[in-house]
CSV table of C-alpha atoms in Angstrom, one decimal:
chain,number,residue,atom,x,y,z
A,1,UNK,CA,0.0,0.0,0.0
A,2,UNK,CA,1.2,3.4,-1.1
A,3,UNK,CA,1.6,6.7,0.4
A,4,UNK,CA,-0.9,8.0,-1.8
A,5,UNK,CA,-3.8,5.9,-1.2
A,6,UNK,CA,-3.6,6.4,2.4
A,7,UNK,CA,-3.5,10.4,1.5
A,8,UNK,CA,-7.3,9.6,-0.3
A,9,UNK,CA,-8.5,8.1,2.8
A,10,UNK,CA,-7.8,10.9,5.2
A,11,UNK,CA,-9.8,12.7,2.9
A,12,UNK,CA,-12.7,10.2,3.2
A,13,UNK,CA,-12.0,10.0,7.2
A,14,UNK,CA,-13.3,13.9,6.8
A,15,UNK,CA,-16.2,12.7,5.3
A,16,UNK,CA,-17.0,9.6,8.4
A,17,UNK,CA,-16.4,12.8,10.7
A,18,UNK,CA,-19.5,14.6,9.4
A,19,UNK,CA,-21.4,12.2,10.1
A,20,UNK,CA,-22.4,13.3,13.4
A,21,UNK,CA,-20.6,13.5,16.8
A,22,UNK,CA,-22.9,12.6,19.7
A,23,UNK,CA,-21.1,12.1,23.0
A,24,UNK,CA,-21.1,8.6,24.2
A,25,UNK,CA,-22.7,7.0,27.5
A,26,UNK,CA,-20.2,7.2,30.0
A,27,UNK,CA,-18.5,4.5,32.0
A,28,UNK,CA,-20.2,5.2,35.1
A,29,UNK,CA,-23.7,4.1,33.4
A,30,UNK,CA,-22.8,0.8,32.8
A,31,UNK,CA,-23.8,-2.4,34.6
A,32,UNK,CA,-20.6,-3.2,36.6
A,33,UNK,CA,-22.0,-3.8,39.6
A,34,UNK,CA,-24.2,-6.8,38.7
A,35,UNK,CA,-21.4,-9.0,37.4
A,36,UNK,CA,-20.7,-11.9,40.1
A,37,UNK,CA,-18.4,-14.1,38.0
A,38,UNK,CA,-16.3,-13.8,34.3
A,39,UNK,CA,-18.9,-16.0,32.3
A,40,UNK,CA,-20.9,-13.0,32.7
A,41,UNK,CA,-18.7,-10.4,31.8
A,42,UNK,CA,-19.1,-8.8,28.5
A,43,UNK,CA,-16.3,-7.0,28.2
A,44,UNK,CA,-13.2,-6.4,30.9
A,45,UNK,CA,-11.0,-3.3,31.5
A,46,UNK,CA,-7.4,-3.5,32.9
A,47,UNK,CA,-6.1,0.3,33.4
A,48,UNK,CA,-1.8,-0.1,33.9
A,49,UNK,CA,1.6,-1.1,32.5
A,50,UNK,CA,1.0,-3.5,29.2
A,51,UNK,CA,2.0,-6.5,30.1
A,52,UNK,CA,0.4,-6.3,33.6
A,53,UNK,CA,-3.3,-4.7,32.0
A,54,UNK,CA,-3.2,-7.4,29.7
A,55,UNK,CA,-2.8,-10.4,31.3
A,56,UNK,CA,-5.5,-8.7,34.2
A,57,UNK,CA,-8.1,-8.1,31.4
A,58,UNK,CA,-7.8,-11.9,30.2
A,59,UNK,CA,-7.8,-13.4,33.7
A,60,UNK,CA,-11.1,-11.3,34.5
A,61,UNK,CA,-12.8,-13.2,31.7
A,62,UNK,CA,-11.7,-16.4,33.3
A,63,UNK,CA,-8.0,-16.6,32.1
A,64,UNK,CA,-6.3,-18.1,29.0
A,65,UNK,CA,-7.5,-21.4,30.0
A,66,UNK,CA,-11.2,-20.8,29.5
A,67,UNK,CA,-10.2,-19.3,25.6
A,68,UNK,CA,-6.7,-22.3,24.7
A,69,UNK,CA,-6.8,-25.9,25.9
A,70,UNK,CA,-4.0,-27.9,25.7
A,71,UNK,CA,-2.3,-28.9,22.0
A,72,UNK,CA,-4.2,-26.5,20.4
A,73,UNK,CA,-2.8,-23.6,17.2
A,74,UNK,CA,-3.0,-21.0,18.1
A,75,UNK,CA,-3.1,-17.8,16.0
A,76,UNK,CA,-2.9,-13.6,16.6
A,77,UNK,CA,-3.3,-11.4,14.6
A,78,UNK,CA,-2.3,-7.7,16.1
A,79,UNK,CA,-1.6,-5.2,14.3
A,80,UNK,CA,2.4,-4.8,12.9
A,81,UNK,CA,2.1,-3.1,9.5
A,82,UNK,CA,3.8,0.0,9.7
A,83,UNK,CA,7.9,-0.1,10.4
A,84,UNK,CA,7.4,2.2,13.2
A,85,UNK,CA,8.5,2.3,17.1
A,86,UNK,CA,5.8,1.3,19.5
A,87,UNK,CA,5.3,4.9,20.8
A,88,UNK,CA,3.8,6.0,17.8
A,89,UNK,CA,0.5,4.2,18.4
A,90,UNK,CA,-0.2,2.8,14.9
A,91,UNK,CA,1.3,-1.2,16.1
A,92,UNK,CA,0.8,-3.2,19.0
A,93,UNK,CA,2.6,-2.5,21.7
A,94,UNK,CA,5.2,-5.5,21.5
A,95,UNK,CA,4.8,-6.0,25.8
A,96,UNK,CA,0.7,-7.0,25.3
A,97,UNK,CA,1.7,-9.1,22.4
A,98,UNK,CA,4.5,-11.2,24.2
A,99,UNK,CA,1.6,-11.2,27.3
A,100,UNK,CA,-0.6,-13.0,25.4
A,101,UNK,CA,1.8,-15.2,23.7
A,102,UNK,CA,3.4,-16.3,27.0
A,103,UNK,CA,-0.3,-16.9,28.2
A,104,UNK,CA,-0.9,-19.1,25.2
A,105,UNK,CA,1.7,-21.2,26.6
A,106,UNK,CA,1.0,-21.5,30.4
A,107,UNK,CA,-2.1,-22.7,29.0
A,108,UNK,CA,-0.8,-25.3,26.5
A,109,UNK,CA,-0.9,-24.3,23.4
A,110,UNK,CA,1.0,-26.0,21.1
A,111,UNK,CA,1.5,-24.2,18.0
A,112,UNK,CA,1.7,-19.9,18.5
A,113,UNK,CA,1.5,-18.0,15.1
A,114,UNK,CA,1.8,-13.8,15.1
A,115,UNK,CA,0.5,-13.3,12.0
A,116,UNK,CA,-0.1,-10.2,9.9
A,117,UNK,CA,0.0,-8.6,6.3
A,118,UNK,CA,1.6,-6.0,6.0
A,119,UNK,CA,1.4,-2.9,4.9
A,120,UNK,CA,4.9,-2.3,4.3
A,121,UNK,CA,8.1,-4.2,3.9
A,122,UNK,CA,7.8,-7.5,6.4
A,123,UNK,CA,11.3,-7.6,7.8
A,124,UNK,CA,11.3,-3.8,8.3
A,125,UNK,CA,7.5,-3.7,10.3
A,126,UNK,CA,8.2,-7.2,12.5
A,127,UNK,CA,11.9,-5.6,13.8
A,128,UNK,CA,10.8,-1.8,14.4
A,129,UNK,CA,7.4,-2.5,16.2
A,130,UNK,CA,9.5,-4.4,18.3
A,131,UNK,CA,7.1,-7.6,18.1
A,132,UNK,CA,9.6,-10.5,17.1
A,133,UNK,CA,12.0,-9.4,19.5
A,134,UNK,CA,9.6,-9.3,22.6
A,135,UNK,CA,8.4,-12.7,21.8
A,136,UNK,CA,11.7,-14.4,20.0
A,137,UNK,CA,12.6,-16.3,23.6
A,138,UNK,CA,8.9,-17.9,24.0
A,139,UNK,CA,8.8,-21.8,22.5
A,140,UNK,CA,7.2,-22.2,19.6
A,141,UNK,CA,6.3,-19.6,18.3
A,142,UNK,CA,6.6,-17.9,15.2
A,143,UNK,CA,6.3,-13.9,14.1
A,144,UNK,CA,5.5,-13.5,10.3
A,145,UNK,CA,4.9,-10.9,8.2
A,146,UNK,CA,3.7,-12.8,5.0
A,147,UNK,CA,4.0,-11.0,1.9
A,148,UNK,CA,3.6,-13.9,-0.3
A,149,UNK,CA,0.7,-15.0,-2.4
A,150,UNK,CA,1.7,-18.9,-1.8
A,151,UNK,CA,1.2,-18.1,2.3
A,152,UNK,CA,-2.7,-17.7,1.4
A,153,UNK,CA,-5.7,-19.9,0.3
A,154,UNK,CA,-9.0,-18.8,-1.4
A,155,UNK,CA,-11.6,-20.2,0.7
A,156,UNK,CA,-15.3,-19.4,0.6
A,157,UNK,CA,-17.1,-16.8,3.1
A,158,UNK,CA,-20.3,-19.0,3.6
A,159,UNK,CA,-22.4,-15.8,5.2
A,160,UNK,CA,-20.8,-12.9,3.4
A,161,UNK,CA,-23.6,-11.0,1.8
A,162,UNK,CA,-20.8,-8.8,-0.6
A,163,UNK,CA,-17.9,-10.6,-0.2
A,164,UNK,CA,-18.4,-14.5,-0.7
A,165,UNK,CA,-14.5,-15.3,-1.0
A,166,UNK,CA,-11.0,-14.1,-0.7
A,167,UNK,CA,-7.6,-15.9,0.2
A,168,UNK,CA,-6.7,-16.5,3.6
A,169,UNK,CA,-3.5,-17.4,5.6
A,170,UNK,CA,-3.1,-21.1,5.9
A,171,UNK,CA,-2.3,-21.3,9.5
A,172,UNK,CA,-5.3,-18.9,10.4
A,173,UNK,CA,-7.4,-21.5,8.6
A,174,UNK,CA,-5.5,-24.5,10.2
A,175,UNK,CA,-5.7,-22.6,13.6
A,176,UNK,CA,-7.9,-23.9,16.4
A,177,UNK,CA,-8.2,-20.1,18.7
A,178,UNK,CA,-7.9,-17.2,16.5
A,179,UNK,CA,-7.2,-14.0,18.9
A,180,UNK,CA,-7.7,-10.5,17.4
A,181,UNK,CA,-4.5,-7.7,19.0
A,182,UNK,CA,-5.2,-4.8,17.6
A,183,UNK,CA,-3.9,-1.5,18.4
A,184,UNK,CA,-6.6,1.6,18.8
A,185,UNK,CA,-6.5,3.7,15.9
A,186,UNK,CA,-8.0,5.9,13.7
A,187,UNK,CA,-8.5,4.8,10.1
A,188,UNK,CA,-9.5,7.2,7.7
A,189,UNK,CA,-11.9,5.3,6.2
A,190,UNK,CA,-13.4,3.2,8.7
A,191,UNK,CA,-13.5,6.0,11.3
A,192,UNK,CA,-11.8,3.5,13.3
A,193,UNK,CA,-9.1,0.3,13.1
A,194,UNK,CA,-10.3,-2.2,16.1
A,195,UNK,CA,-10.6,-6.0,16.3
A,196,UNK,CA,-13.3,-6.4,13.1
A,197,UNK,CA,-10.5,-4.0,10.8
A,198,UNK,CA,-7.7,-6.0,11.6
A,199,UNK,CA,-8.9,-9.1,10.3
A,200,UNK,CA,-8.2,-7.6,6.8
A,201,UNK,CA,-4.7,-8.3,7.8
A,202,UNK,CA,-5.6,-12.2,7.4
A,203,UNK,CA,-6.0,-11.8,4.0
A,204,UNK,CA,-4.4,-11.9,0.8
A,205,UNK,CA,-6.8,-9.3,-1.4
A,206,UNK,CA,-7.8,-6.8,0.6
A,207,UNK,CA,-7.5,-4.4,-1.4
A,208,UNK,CA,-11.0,-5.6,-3.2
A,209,UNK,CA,-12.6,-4.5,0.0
A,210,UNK,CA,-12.0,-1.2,-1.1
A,211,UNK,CA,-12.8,-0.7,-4.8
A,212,UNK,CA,-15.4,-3.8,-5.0
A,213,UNK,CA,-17.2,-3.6,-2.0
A,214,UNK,CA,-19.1,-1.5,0.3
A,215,UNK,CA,-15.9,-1.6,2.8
A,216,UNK,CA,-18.2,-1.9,6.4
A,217,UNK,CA,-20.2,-4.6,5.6
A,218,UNK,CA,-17.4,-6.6,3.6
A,219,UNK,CA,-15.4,-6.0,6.8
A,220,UNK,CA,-18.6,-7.9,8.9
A,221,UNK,CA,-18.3,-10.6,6.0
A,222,UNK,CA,-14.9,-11.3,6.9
A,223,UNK,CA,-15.9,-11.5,10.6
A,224,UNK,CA,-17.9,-14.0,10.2
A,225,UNK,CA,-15.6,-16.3,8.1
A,226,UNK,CA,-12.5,-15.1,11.3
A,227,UNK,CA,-14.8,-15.1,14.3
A,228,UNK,CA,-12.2,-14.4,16.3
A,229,UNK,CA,-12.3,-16.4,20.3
A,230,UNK,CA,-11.0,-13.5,21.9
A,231,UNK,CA,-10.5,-9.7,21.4
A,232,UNK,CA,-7.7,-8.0,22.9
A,233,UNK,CA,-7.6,-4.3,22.2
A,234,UNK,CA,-4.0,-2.6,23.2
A,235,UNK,CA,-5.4,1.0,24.1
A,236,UNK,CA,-1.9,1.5,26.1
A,237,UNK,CA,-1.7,4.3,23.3
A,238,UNK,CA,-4.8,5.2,21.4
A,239,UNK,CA,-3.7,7.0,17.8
A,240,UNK,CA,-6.1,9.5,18.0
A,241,UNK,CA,-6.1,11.7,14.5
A,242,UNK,CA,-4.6,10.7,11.6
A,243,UNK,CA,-4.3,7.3,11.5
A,244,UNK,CA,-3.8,4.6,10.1
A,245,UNK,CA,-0.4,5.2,9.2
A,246,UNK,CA,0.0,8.2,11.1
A,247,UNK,CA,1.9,10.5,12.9
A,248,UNK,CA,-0.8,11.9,14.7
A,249,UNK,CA,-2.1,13.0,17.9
A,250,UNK,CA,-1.3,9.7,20.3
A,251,UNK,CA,-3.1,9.7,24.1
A,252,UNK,CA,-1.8,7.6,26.5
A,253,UNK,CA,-4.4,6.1,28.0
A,254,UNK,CA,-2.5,2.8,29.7
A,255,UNK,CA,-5.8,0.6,28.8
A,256,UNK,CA,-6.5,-2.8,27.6
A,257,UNK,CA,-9.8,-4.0,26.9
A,258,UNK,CA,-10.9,-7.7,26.3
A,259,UNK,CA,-14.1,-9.1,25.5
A,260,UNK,CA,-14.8,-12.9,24.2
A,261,UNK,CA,-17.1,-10.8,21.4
A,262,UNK,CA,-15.2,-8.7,18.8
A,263,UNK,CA,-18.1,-6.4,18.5
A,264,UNK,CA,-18.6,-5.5,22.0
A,265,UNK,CA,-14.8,-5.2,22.3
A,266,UNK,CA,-14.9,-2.6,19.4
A,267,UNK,CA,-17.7,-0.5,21.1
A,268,UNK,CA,-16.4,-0.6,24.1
A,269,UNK,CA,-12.9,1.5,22.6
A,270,UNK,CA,-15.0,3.5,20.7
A,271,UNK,CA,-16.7,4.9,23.4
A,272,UNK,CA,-14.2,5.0,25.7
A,273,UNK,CA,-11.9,7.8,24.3
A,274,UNK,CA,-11.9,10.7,22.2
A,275,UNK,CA,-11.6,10.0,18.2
A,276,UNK,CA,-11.0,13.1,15.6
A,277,UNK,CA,-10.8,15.5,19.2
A,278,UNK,CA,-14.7,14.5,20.2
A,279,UNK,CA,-16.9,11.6,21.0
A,280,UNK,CA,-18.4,9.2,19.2
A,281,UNK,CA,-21.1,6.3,19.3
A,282,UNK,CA,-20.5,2.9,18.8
A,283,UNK,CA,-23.5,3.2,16.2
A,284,UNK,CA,-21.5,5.9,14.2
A,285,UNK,CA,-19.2,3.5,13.1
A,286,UNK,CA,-20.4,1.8,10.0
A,287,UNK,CA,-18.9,-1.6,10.2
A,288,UNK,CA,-19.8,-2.2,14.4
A,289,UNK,CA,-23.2,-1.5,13.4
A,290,UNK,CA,-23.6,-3.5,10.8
A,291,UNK,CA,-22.1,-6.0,12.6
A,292,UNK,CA,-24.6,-5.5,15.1
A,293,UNK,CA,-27.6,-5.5,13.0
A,294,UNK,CA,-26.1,-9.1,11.5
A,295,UNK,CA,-26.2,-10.7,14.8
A,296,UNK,CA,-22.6,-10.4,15.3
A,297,UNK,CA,-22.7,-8.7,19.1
A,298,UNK,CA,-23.7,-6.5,21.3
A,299,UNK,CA,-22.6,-2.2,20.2
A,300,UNK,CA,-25.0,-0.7,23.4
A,301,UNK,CA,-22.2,-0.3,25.8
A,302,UNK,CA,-24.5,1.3,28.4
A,303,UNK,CA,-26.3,-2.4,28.7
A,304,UNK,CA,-22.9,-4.0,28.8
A,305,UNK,CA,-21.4,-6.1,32.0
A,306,UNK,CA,-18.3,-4.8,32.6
A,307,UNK,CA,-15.5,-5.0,35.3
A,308,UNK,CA,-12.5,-2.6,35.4
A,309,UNK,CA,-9.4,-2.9,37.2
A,310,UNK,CA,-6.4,-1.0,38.0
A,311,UNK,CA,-2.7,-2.9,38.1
């Protein structure tokens, strides 16, 4: 991907912004009091260091164990497209990667893949976001960046209602737990880059999305082909303005927010911090409500059960 496309979508991300800008139902509203135990939860908030935050955001919703069992692939997908340094918000921060990794383990995975397409040269994104390093001295497992078309098989999407097909990543096809990593990001087309957004980095053409499609609700047929088992949005640093790619405005917000239902886990971030310097709904977002209105998950974050903790 080019320099120049990414230019064109900032320009549509001005357009998403005029949609509207409703401020969003604050924390404080939702239902954390009535959860008694993680099957519950719908979503779980760990505020701290990212290591720390993410392992306490899994272990609320009942710990690796309850997502890996023992001999199982595993893959995650987080986001490490861009060569850039973790503190510029637009990768995963390489600690919350290696967190979830290590978890994968103590639980007993067998296989661990960190997979992603990216946007830029492979070597060049997997060194700079610091990714294969911070996970290079955990067994088995393996960081790519695949760039290749003979990485990826065309398989059917049985419910997409735009896109029926594309090629997909062997090993997320073999996998038996797929986890989406994303970073939280601004995408100039998309409004947002969350959980459902990433999964475009699973495949080969995605480009197609783009040009072919209407981009929200091919983005909800992909999540229904790569339902992913557990969300895990790194919100350490949220890139604000500007992104994908950036530089923009990056707030350090020392979050991590897990939910078992990719949707939920998108709205939850959405409403949680300021995008574009305002608020937003869930519901503004095109692809989280269309993923709603397909039965996907939950977007009403007020009506979510949620648990927060500091570490």
């Amino acid at each position: 991907m080019r320099r120049r496309e990414f230019l064109k979508w900032q320009m549509h991300g001005a357009l998403w912004l005029a949609a509207g800008s409703t401020v969003a139902a604050p924390l404080s509203a939702m239902a954390q009091d009535a959860v008694t135990s993680a099957d519950e939860l719908d979503v779980a908030i760990a505020k701290g260091a990212p290591a720390a935050a993410t392992r306490a955001a899994v272990e609320l919703l009942g710990g690796m164990q309850s997502v890996v069992k023992p001999g199982q692939k595993v893959a995650i997908k987080p986001n490490m497209s861009f060569p850039q340094a973790p503190d510029k918000g637009t990768t995963t921060h390489p600690e919350v990667v290696s967190a979830l990794v290590a978890m994968c383990r103590e639980a007993g995975a067998e296989e661990i893949f960190v997979l992603d397409h990216p946007l830029s040269r492979a070597e060049a994104c997997l060194e700079r976001s610091e990714i294969q390093a911070a996970c290079s001295a955990i067994p088995n497992t393996r960081v790519l960046g695949l760039e290749d078309s003979t990485f990826y098989v065309e398989a059917p999407i049985d419910q997409g209602e735009e896109m029926r097909d594309n090629a997909f990543m062997r090993e997320v096809l073999e996998a038996d737990v797929l986890i989406a990593a994303p970073v939280a990001k601004s995408h100039g087309s998309t409004g947002v880059s969350l959980s459902m957004k990433g999964m475009m980095g699973l495949i080969w053409d995605r480009g197609v999305m783009h040009y072919r499609y209407n981009l929200d609700q091919a983005i909800v047929d992909l999540n229904t082909k790569l339902a992913a088992d557990l969300a895990v949005v790194d919100a350490t640093r949220v890139l604000s303005t500007n992104g994908p790619y950036g530089p923009g405005l990056v707030l350090n917000e020392n979050t991590v927010i897990a939910s078992r239902n990719v949707v939920a886990a998108d709205a939850m971030t959405v409403s949680r911090f300021e995008w574009y310097g305002r608020r937003i709904r869930p519901d503004q977002v095109g692809h989280i409500r269309a993923a709603h209105d397909r039965g996907l998950g939950p977007m009403d974050v007020a009506s979510m059960k949620v648990r927060e903790v500091e570490v």
